[in-house]
Every structure is written in structure tokens, then in C-alpha cells.
Short mmCIF file of C-alpha atoms in Angstrom, two decimals:
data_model
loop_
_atom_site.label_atom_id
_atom_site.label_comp_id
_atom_site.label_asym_id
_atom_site.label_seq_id
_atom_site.Cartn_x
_atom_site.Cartn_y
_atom_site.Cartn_z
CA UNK A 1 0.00 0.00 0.00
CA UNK A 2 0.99 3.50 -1.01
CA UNK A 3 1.06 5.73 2.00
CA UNK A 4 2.05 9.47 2.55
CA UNK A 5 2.40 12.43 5.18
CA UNK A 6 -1.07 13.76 6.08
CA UNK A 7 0.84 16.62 7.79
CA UNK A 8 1.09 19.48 4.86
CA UNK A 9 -2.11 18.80 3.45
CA UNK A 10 -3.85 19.14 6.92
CA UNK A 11 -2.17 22.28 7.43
CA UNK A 12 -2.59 23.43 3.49
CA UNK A 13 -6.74 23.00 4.38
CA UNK A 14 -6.56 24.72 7.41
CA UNK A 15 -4.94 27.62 6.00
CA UNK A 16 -7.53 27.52 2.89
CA UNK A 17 -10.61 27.55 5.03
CA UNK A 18 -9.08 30.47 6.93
CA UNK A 19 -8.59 32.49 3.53
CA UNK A 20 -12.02 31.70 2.38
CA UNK A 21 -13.59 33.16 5.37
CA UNK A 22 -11.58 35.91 5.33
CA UNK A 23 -11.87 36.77 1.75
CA UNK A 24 -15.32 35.38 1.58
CA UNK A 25 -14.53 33.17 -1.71
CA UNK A 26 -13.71 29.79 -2.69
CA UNK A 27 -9.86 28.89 -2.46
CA UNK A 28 -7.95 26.14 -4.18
CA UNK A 29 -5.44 23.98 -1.82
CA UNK A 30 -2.79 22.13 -4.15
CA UNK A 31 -0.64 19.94 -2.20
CA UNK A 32 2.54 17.66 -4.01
CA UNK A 33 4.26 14.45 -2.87
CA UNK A 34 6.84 12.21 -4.22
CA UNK A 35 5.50 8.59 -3.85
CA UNK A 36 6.40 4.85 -4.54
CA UNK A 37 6.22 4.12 -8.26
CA UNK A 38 2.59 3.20 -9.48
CA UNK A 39 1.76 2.10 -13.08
CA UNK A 40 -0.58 5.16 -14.51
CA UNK A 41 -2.76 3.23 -16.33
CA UNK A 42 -3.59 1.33 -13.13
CA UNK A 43 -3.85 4.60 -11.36
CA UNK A 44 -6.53 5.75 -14.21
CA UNK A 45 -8.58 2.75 -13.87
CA UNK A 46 -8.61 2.83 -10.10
CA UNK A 47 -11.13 5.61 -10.83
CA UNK A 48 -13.32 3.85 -13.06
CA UNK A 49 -15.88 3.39 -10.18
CA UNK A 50 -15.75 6.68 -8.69
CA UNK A 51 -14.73 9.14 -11.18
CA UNK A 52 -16.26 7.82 -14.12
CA UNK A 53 -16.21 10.12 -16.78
CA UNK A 54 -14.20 12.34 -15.04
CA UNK A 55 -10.70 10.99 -15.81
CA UNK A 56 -7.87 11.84 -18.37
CA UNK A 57 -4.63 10.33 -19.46
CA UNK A 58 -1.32 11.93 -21.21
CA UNK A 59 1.44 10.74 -21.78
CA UNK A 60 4.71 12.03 -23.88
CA UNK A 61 6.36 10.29 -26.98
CA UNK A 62 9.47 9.67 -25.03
CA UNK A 63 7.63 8.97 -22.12
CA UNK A 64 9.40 11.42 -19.93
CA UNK A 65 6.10 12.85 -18.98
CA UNK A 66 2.93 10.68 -18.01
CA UNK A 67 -0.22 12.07 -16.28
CA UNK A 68 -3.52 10.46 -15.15
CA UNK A 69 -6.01 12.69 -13.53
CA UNK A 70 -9.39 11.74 -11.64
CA UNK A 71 -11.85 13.69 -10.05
CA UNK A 72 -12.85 17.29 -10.69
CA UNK A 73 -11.84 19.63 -8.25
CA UNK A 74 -12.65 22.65 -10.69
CA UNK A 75 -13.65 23.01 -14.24
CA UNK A 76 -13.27 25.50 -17.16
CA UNK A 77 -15.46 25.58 -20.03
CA UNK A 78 -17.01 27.99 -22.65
CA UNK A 79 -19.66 27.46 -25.74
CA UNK A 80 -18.93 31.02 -27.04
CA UNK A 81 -17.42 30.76 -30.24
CA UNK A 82 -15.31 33.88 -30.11
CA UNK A 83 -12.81 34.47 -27.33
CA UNK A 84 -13.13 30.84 -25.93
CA UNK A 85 -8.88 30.71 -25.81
CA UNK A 86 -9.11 33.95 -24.02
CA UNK A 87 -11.86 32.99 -21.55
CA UNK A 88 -9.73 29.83 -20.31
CA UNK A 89 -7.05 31.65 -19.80
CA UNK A 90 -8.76 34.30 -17.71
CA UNK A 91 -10.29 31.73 -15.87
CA UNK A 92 -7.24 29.52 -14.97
CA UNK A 93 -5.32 32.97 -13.75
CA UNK A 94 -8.37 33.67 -11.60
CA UNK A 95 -7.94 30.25 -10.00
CA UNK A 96 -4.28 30.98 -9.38
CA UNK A 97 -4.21 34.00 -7.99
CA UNK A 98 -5.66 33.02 -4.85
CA UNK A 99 -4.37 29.33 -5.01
CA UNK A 100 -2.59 28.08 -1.73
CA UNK A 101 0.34 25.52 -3.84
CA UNK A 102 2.61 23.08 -1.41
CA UNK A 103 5.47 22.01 -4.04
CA UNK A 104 8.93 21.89 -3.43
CA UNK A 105 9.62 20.19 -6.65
CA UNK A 106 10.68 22.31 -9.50
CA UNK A 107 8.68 19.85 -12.28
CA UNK A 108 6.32 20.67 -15.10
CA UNK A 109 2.98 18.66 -14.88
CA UNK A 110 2.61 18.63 -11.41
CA UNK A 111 0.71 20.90 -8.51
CA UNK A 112 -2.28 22.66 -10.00
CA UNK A 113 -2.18 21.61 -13.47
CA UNK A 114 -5.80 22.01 -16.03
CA UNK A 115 -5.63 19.29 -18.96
CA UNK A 116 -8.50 19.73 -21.56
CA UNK A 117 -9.00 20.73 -25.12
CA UNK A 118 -10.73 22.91 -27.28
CA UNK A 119 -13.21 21.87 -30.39
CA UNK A 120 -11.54 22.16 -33.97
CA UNK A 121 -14.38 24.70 -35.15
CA UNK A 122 -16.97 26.66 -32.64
CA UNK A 123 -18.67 27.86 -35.26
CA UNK A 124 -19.66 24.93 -37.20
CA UNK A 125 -23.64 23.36 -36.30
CA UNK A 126 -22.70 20.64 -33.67
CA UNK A 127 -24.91 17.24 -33.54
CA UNK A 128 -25.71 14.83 -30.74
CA UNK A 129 -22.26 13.03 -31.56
CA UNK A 130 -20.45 16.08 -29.00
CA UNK A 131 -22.94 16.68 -27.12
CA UNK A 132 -21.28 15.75 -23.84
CA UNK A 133 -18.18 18.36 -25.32
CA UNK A 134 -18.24 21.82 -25.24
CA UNK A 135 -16.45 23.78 -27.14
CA UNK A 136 -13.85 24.26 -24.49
CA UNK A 137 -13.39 21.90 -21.62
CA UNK A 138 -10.61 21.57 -18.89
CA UNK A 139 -10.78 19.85 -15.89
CA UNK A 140 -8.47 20.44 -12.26
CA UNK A 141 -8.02 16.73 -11.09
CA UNK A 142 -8.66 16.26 -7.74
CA UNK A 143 -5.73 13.74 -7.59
CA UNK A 144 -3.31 13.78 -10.50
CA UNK A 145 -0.33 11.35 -10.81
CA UNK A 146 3.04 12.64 -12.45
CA UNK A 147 5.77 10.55 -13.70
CA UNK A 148 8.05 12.80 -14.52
CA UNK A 149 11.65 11.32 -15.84
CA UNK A 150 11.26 7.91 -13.97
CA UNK A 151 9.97 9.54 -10.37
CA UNK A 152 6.59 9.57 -9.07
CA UNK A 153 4.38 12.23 -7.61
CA UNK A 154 1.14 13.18 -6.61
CA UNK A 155 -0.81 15.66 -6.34
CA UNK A 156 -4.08 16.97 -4.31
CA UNK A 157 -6.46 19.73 -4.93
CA UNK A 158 -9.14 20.41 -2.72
CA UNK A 159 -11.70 23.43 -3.37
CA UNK A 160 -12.23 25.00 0.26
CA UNK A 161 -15.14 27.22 1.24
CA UNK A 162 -15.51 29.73 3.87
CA UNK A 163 -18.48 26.54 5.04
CA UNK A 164 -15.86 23.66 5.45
CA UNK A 165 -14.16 23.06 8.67
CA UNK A 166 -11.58 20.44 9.62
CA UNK A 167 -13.83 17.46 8.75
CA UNK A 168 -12.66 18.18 4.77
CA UNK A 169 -9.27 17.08 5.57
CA UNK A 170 -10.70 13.86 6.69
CA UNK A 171 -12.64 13.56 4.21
CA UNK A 172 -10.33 14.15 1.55
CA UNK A 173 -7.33 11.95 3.37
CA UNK A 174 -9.78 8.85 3.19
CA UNK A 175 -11.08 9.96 -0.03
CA UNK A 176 -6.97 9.89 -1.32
CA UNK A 177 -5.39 6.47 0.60
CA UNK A 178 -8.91 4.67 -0.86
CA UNK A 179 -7.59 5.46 -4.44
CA UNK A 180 -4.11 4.58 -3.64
CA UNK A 181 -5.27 1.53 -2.30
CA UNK A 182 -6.70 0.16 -5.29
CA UNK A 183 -4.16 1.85 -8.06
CA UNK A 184 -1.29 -0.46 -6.00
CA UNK A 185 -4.10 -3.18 -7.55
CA UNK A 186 -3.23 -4.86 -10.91
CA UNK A 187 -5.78 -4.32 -12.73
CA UNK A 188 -7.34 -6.42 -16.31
CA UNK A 189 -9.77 -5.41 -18.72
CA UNK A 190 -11.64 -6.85 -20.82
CA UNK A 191 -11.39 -6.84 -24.80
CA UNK A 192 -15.60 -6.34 -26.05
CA UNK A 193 -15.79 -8.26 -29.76
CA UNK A 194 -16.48 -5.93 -33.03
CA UNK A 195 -19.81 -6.59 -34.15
CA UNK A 196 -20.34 -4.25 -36.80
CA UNK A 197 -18.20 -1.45 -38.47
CA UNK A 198 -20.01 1.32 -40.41
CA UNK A 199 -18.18 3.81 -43.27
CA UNK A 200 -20.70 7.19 -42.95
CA UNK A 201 -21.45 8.47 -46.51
CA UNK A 202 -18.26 7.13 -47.93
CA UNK A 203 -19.56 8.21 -51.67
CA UNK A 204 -20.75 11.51 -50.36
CA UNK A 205 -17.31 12.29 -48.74
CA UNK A 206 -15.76 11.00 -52.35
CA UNK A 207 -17.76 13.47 -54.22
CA UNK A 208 -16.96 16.29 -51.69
CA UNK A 209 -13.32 15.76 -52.63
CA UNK A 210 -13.94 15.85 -56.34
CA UNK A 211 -15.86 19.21 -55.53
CA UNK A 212 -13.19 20.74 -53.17
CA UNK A 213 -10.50 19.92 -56.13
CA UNK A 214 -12.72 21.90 -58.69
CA UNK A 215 -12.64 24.97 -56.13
CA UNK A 216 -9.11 24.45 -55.69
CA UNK A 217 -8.48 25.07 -59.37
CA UNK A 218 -10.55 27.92 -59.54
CA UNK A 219 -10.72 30.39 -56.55
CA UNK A 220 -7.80 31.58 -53.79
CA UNK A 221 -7.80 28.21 -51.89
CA UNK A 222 -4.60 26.29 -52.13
CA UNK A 223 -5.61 23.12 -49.73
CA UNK A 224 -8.52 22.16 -47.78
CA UNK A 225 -8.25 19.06 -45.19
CA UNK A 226 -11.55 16.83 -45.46
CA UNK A 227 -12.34 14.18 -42.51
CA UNK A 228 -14.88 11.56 -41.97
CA UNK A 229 -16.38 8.95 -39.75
CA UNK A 230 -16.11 4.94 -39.14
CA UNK A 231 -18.71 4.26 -36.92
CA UNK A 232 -18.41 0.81 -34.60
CA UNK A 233 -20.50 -1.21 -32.83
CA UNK A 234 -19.28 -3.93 -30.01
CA UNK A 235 -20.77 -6.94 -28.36
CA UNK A 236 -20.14 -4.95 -24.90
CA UNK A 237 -19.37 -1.92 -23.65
CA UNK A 238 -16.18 -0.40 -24.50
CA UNK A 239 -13.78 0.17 -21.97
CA UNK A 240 -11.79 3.41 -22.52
CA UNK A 241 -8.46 1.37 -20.36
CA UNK A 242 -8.12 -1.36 -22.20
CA UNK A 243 -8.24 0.85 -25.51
CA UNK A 244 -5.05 3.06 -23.54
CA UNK A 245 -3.35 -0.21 -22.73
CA UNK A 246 -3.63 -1.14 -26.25
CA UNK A 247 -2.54 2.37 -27.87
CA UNK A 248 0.37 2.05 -25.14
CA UNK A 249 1.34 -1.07 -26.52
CA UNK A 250 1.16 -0.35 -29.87
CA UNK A 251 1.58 3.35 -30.81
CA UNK A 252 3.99 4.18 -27.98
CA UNK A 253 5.97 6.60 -29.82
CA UNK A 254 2.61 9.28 -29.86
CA UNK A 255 0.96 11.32 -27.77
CA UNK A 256 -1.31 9.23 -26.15
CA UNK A 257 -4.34 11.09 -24.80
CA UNK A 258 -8.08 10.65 -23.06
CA UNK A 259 -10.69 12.82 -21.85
CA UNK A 260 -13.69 11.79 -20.42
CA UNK A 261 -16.81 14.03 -20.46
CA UNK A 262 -20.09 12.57 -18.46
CA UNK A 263 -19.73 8.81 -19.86
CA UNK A 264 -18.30 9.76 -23.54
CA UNK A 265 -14.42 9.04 -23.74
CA UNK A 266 -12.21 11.15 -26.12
CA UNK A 267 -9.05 8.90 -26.94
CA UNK A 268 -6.48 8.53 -29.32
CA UNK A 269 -2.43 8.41 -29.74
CA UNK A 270 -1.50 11.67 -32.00
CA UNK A 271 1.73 11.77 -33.63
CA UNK A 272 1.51 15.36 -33.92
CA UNK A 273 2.56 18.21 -31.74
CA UNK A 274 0.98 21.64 -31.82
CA UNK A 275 3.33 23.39 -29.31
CA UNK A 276 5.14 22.75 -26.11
CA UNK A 277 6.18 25.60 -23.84
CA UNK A 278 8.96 24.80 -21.31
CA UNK A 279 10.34 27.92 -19.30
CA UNK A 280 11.65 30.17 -22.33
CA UNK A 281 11.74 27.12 -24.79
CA UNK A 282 8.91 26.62 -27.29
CA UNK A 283 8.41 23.50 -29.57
CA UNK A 284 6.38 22.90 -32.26
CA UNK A 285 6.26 20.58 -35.34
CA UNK A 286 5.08 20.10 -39.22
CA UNK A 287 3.97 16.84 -39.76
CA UNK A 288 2.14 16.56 -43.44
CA UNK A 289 2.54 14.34 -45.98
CA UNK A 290 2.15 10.59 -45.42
CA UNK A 291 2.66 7.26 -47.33
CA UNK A 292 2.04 3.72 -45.87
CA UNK A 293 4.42 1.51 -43.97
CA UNK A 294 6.15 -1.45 -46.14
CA UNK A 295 5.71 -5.09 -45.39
CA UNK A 296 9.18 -5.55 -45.98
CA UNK A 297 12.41 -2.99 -45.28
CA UNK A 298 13.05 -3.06 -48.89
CA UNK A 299 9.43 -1.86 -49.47
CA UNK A 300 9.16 0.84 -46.32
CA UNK A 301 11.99 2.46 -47.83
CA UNK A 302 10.87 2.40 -51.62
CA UNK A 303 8.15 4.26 -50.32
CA UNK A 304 9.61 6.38 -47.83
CA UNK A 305 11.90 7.76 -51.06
CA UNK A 306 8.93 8.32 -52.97
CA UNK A 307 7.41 10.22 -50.07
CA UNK A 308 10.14 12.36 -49.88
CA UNK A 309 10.17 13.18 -53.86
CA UNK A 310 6.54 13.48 -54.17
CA UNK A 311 5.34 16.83 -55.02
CA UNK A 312 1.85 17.14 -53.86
CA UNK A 313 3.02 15.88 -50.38
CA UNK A 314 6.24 18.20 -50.39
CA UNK A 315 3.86 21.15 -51.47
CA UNK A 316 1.64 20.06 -48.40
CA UNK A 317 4.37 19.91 -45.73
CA UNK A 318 5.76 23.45 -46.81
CA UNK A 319 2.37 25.11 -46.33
CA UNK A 320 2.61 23.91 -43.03
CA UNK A 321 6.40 25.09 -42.18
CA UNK A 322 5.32 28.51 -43.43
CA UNK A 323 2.66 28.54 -41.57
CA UNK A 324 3.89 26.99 -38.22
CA UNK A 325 7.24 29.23 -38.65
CA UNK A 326 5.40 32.24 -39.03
CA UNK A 327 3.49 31.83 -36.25
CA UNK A 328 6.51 30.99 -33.62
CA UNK A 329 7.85 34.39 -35.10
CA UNK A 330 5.22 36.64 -33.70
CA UNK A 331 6.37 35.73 -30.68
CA UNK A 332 9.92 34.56 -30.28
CA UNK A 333 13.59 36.03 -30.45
CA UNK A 334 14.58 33.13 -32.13
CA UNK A 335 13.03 30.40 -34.34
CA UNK A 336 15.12 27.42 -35.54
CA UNK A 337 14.07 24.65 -38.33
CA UNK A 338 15.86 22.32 -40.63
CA UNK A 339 15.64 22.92 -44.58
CA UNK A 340 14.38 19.87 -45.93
CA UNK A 341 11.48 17.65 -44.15
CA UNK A 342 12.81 13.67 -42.88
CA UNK A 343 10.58 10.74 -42.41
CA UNK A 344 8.56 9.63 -38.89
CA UNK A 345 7.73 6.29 -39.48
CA UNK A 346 5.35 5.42 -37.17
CA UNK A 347 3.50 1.66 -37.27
CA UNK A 348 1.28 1.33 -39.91
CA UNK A 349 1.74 5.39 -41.86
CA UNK A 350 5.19 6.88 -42.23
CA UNK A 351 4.77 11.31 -42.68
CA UNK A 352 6.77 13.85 -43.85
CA UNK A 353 8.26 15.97 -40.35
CA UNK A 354 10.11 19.14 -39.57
CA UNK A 355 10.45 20.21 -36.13
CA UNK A 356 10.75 23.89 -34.82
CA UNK A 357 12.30 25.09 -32.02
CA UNK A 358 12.07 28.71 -30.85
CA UNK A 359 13.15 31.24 -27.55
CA UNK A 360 9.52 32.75 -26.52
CA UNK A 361 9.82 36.62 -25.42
CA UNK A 362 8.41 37.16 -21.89
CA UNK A 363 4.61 37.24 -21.50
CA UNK A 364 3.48 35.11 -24.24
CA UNK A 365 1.31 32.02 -22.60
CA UNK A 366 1.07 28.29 -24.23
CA UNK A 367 -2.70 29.22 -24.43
CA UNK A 368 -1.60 32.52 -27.13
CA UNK A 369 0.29 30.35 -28.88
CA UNK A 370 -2.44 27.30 -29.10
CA UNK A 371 -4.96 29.89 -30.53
CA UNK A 372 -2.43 31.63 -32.76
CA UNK A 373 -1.76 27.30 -34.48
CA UNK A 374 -4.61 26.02 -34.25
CA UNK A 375 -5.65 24.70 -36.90
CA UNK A 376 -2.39 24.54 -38.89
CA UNK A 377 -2.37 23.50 -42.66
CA UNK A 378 -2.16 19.81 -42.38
CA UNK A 379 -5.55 19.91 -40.51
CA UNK A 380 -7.40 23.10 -41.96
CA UNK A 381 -5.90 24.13 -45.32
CA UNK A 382 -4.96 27.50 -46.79
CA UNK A 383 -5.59 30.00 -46.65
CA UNK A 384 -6.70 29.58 -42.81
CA UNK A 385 -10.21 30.85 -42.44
CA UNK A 386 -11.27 30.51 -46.24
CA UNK A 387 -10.19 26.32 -45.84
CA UNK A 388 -12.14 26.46 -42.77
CA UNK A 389 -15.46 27.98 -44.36
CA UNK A 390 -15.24 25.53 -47.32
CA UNK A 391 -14.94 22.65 -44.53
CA UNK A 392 -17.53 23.82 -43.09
CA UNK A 393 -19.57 23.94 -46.31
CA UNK A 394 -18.48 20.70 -47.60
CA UNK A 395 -17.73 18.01 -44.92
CA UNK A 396 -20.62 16.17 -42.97
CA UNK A 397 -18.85 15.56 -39.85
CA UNK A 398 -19.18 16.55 -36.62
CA UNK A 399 -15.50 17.00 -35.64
CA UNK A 400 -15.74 17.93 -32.24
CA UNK A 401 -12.60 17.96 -30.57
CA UNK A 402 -10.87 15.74 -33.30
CA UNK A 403 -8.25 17.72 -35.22
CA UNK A 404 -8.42 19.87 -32.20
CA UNK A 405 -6.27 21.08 -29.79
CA UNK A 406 -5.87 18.72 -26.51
CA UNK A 407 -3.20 18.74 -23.77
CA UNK A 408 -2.11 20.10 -20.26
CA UNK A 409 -0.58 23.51 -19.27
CA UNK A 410 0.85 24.17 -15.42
CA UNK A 411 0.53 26.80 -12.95
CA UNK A 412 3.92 28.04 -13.46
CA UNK A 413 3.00 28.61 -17.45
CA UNK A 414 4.70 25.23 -18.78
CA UNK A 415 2.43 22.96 -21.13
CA UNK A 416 1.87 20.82 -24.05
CA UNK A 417 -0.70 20.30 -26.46
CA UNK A 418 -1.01 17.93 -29.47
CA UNK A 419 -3.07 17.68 -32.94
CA UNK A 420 -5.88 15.54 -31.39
CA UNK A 421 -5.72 13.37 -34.77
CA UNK A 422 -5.49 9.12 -34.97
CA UNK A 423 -8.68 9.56 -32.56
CA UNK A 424 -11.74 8.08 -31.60
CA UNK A 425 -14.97 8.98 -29.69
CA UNK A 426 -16.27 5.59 -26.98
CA UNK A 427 -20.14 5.99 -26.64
CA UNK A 428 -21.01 2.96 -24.20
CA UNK A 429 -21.09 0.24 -26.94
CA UNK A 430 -20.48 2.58 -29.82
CA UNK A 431 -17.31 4.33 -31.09
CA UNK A 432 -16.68 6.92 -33.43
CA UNK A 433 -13.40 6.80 -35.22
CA UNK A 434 -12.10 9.85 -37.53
CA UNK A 435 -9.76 10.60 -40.07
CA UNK A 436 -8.82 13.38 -42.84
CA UNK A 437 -6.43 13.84 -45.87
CA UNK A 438 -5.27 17.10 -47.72
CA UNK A 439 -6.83 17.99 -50.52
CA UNK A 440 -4.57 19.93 -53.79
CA UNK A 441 -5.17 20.93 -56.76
CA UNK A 442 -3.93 17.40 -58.15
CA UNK A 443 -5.73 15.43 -55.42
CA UNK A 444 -7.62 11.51 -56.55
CA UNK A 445 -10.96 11.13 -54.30
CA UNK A 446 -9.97 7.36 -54.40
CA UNK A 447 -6.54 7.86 -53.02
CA UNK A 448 -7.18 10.30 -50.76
CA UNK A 449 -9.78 7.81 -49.79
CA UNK A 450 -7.20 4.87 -49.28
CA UNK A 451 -5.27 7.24 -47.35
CA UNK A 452 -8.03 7.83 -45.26
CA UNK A 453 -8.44 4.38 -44.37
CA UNK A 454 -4.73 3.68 -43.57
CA UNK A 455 -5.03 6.64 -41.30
CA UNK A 456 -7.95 4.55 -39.27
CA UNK A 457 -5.88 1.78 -38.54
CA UNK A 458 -4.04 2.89 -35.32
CA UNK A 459 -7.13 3.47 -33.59
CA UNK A 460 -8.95 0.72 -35.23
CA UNK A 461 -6.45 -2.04 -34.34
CA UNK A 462 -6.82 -0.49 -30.13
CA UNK A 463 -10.44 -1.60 -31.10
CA UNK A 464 -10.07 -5.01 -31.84
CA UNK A 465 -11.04 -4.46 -35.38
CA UNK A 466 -9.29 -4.14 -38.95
CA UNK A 467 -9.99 -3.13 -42.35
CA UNK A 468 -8.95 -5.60 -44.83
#
């Protein structure tokens, strides 16, 4: 059994109460410990009965950074279209100013941390398939585990009122070994059988292409990303930890992301970053372009060569690098990137990558910078807003928060977000998986939708299913 010091968190509450009644508001009580190594995922699930749809999961490409958070101790959210980055923002800093924090370790991901995401387009008529999402949704965990380069911490939160009294600290103490308890639990879950899978208007999405490329050839637009839907049902009820364990498994070298909202589970393992803010240091990436994986070396690297020859992908990567550059130099001293794109092969799609690296001037936040990306090329088009109007014209989907921004950002200002792509939506027995391609002028409905269907796969295979 996991046990820890009761002392600074007693003391942290007491303190809280006492500046609630004396300011007459609600004050936040963070309080961090270093622990005895747990396994996340087992930490995540040890919540399944309790916090139930109020659970999410990151966790790094290098895995140098894990987090599992259940509970809500506080949550931001917005449905206003306009301003929604802004409003978060605004929010969190209100939270923080009067936020009693017990750290001593100087970590990112850890004390008062808000992990969330925001929808890929506000503006565009949502349907029952998001309901449970708004437009912006971020969630304080009331107990968050950090591994953070092989060592293990947690942390607290705990909302106090000028109404609570001692008996909170009890409360919460029992509340915290009880979930220790059973993360120190190996757990198993269970793998629910594929009954059905469903391709939504796969012949209307076709002809959508063909219409985008006719647009393309005749008006300012110079690429417009089109998604769509795979809709599967299972035998059971799908259970959004063995889907992680899976993804962990498999597609360890991504972003690997959930976020549960009432009983629907946003999940998926993103290759992509959008931007990662570490003190000074910012970090972005270009990732466009793709090409399958080979069944042989000999074959992987025929085709990684013709990726990295082929026009229309080369013309979509740069869009993005202009783009993505651009951005980082509105607000940076300093913005570093490689001429020519290499490959990241991940398991079944290999994609054209160049990362960016750039010193951030004083002031800017992660959140500026998220709203400033978002959505780059590879997942809107160009130009920016007239890509998004035709996609919001053209495609059928819902996207929600897929293509969206989801990820994490600190108290002290540190954060990550990724491109919420390779993603899927679990609805009870149901799930929703998405993908999109790049439309050009020179773009093939068919073989953008082959690509499409290579791009399922990841999320597919967590599943238990597979397209032939």
C-alpha cells in the first residue's frame, strides 16, 4: 500500500478555510508528494468506479512525462465561439491568484495543473455526436499522478469554502489512501468483440473531394483538409483502459491522450505536436505528408523515397512550415528549423516531419500560442479561415474535438498540447473513429480515400477491429 504524510495537506486545508472566510470566496489547496512508483494506467482505472467520466490520461512520446487525472476539483469551459482561448485563460489565472500551492519540486505537470481541449471549429452546427463536449473543456483533477523522468508524484487539490471546517481534511485523506489503495491493484480489462463497423457516406465524402478539387483550381484556396467517420458497434461496452493499454502497446511513440466528459471518452495516440512551452523554450512541429508503412524494409523504404520526392506531399508539408514558422515568429527572439522535411515512421503510416524550435519573449502564454496554431495547414488548409469555411460547407462531420487542440498547461506557465488526430470517440457500446487527408489541386478522391483508411488503422487495431 501506497502511504504518505497527512501533515502538509492538513495544514494546506486549514490555511484555505481560513482564507475563504476571510476573503469570503472559494480557495484552491494544491498539495505535491513524491510517492512509490505506481503504473498510470492502473492509477486511471482505479477511478473507473468513482470518477467515471471524469478521468484523463497523457502521456509524452518519449515517455518522460505521463499524467492520469481523476476527479474534478474545478472546471473551465465555454460554448462562445469567439474568445473561448481567451476565456480559459482568464479563468485559470483567476484560480491561481488566490491558489494556496505546497510544491517543493521544481517539475512541469505537477501541482495545480488544467488538462482539456478545445473543439476544432466553434462555429460549425454541432450534432448529438459532441454533445457531452463543449467547445472548451478543462478539468483540475482532484488527484493527479506525475511521472516525470522515472519519479513519481502526486498531487491533491481540494476546493475550500468559507463553510468547510476540519472534517474536509478527513474527508479528503480517506477519499486519497482509498484510491491509492486500489491503483497499487493490478488491474485487467476486458477486450468487447467488433460486431459491426459502419463507413458514414463514404460516396458523399468521395464526391466532396472531387468538388473541393474543382474549387481548388478555380478560386484563392490552395488546400482544404476533409475528414470523416467509421462508426463501430461492439458486443459490450467499450472500456476506454483497455483501448489506452492497447494504444500504449502499440503506438507508444505518440501522444497518447483521453478525456472523459459525463460517460463519452475522447481517446487517441496523436503523432503530432501543436506546441510545447517549457520555461523560455517553445516547440512545435510540421507533420504533413504521409505514405504507408512497407511489409518488408526493402518496401518501407521504396516508399519512404517516394514520399520524400513526391510533389503534392512536399507542397503540403511546406504550407505547413510557413505557416507553423510564421506563427513561432510573432512571438519569439529566435526560431530554428531544418531545410528539408525527414521521415517519422510510425506503425502502420510513415509522414513527412520538420520540427521547430524557438526562444519565446516574456509574457506570451502556451494558451496565445495554441490559438495563434490552431488549426495549422495539415488539418485546416490555406488560406486559414477561407479552408475552414469551405470545410464547413463541404464536410458532414461533426468534428468535435478531433483535429483539435488537446493537452495540459501548469501553474507556473509550462504545457503541451497535441493535434488531437489518430482519434476516436467511446459511446457505451459505440465508437466513433475519424480521419482526414489534404486535398490539392492534383488530389484523386480514391486515393485520398485509401489514405483515409490507412489513417484509421491505429485506432482501429486499439479496437479489436481491422480493415482488410
Amino acid at each position: 500500500m501506497v502511504a504518505i504524510q497527512e501533515t502538509e495537506l492538513k495544514q494546506g486545508i486549514f490555511n484555505g478555510i481560513a482564507r475563504a472566510k476571510g476573503r469570503s470566496q472559494s480557495i484552491l489547496v494544491s498539495e505535491v508528494h513524491k510517492i512509490e512508483h505506481l503504473d498510470p494506467v492502473d492509477f486511471f482505472a482505479a477511478g473507473r468506479e468513482k470518477y467515471l467520466g471524469e478521468r484523463f490520461f497523457w502521456k509524452d512520446p518519449e515517455g518522460k512525462l505521463v499524467l492520469a487525472g481523476l476527479g474534478i476539483c474545478g472546471q473551465i469551459q465555454s460554448d462562445q465561439a469567439a474568445d473561448r482561448f481567451f476565456h480559459v485563460e482568464k479563468e485559470w489565472k483567476r484560480f491561481m491568484d488566490s491558489a494556496l500551492i505546497i510544491n517543493k519540486y521544481q517539475r512541469n505537470g505537477m501541482g495545480p495543473t488544467l488538462f482539456g481541449g478545445f473543439s476544432f471549429d466553434p462555429q460549425k452546427q454541432g450534432t448529438a455526436l459532441w454533445s457531452k463536449f463543449p467547445e472548451a473543456l478543462f478539468q483540475i483533477p482532484k488527484y493527479m499522478l506525475t511521472l516525470s523522468n522515472g519519479e513519481m508524484f502526486l498531487t491533491t487539490n481540494v476546493i475550500c469554502t468559507h463553510h468547510d471546517d476540519l472534517t474536509l481534511f478527513e474527508k479528503v485523506s480517506r477519499e486519497r489512501q482509498e484510491v491509492l489503495s486500489k491503483a497499487a491493484m493490478k488491474q485487467s480489462f476486458a477486450q468487447p468483440k467488433l460486431k459491426k463497423m459502419v463507413e458514414i457516406e463514404p460516396e458523399a465524402w468521395k464526391q466532396a473531394i472531387t468538388h473541393v478539387v474543382k474549387d481548388l483550381k478555380q478560386s484563392e484556396l490552395k488546400k482544404v483538409v476533409l475528414a470523416r467517420e467509421l462508426r463501430l458497434h461492439f458486443d459490450e461496452e467499450v472500456q476506454a483502459e483497455r483501448v489506452l493499454v492497447n494504444l500504449l502497446d502499440h503506438q507508444n511513440d505518440s501522444f497518447t491522450f483521453v478525456l472523459e466528459s459525463n460517460n463519452d471518452c475522447f481517446i487517441g495516440a496523436s503523432p503530432e505536436r501543436l506546441v510545447k512551452k517549457e520555461g523560455h523554450s517553445l516547440y512545435s512541429a510540421c507533420l504533413a505528408g504521409s505514405i504507408a508503412r512497407g511489409n518488408t524494409p526493402e518496401e518501407d523504404d521504396r516508399l519512404g523515397s517516394e514520399l520524400l520526392s513526391d510533389q503534392k506531399n512536399l507542397m503540403e508539408h511546406q504550407y505547413v512550415v510557413e505557416m507553423i514558422k510564421e506563427a513561432m515568429e510573432e512571438t519569439c527572439n529566435e526560431v530554428l528549423l531544418p531545410e528539408q522535411p525527414v521521415l517519422m515512421k510510425m506503425k502502420y503510416i510513415q509522414h513527412l516531419y520538420t520540427p521547430v524550435i524557438g526562444k519565446n519573449r516574456a509574457g506570451t502564454s502556451i494558451l496565445h500560442l495554441v490559438n495563434r496554431l490552431h488549426p495549422t495547414p495539415a488539418l485546416g488548409g490555406l488560406p486559414k479561415q477561407a479552408a475552414i469555411e469551405k470545410i464547413r460547407e463541404m464536410e458532414q462531420l461533426d468534428r468535435g474535438l478531433y483535429a483539435a487542440p488537446v493537452g495540459w498547461m501548469d501553474y507556473q506557465g509550462n504545457g503541451e498540447f497535441a493535434v488531437a488526430i489518430r482519434s476516436g470517440l467511446i459511446q457505451g457500446k459505440e465508437a466513433s473513429l475519424f480521419a482526414g487527408c489534404g486535398v490539392v489541386a492534383d488530389s484523386n478522391a480514391e486515393s485520398e480515400y485509401k489514405e483515409t483508411s490507412i489513417k484509421f488503422r491505429p485506432m482501429l487495431t486499439a479496437l479489436g477491429g481491422k480493415i482488410t
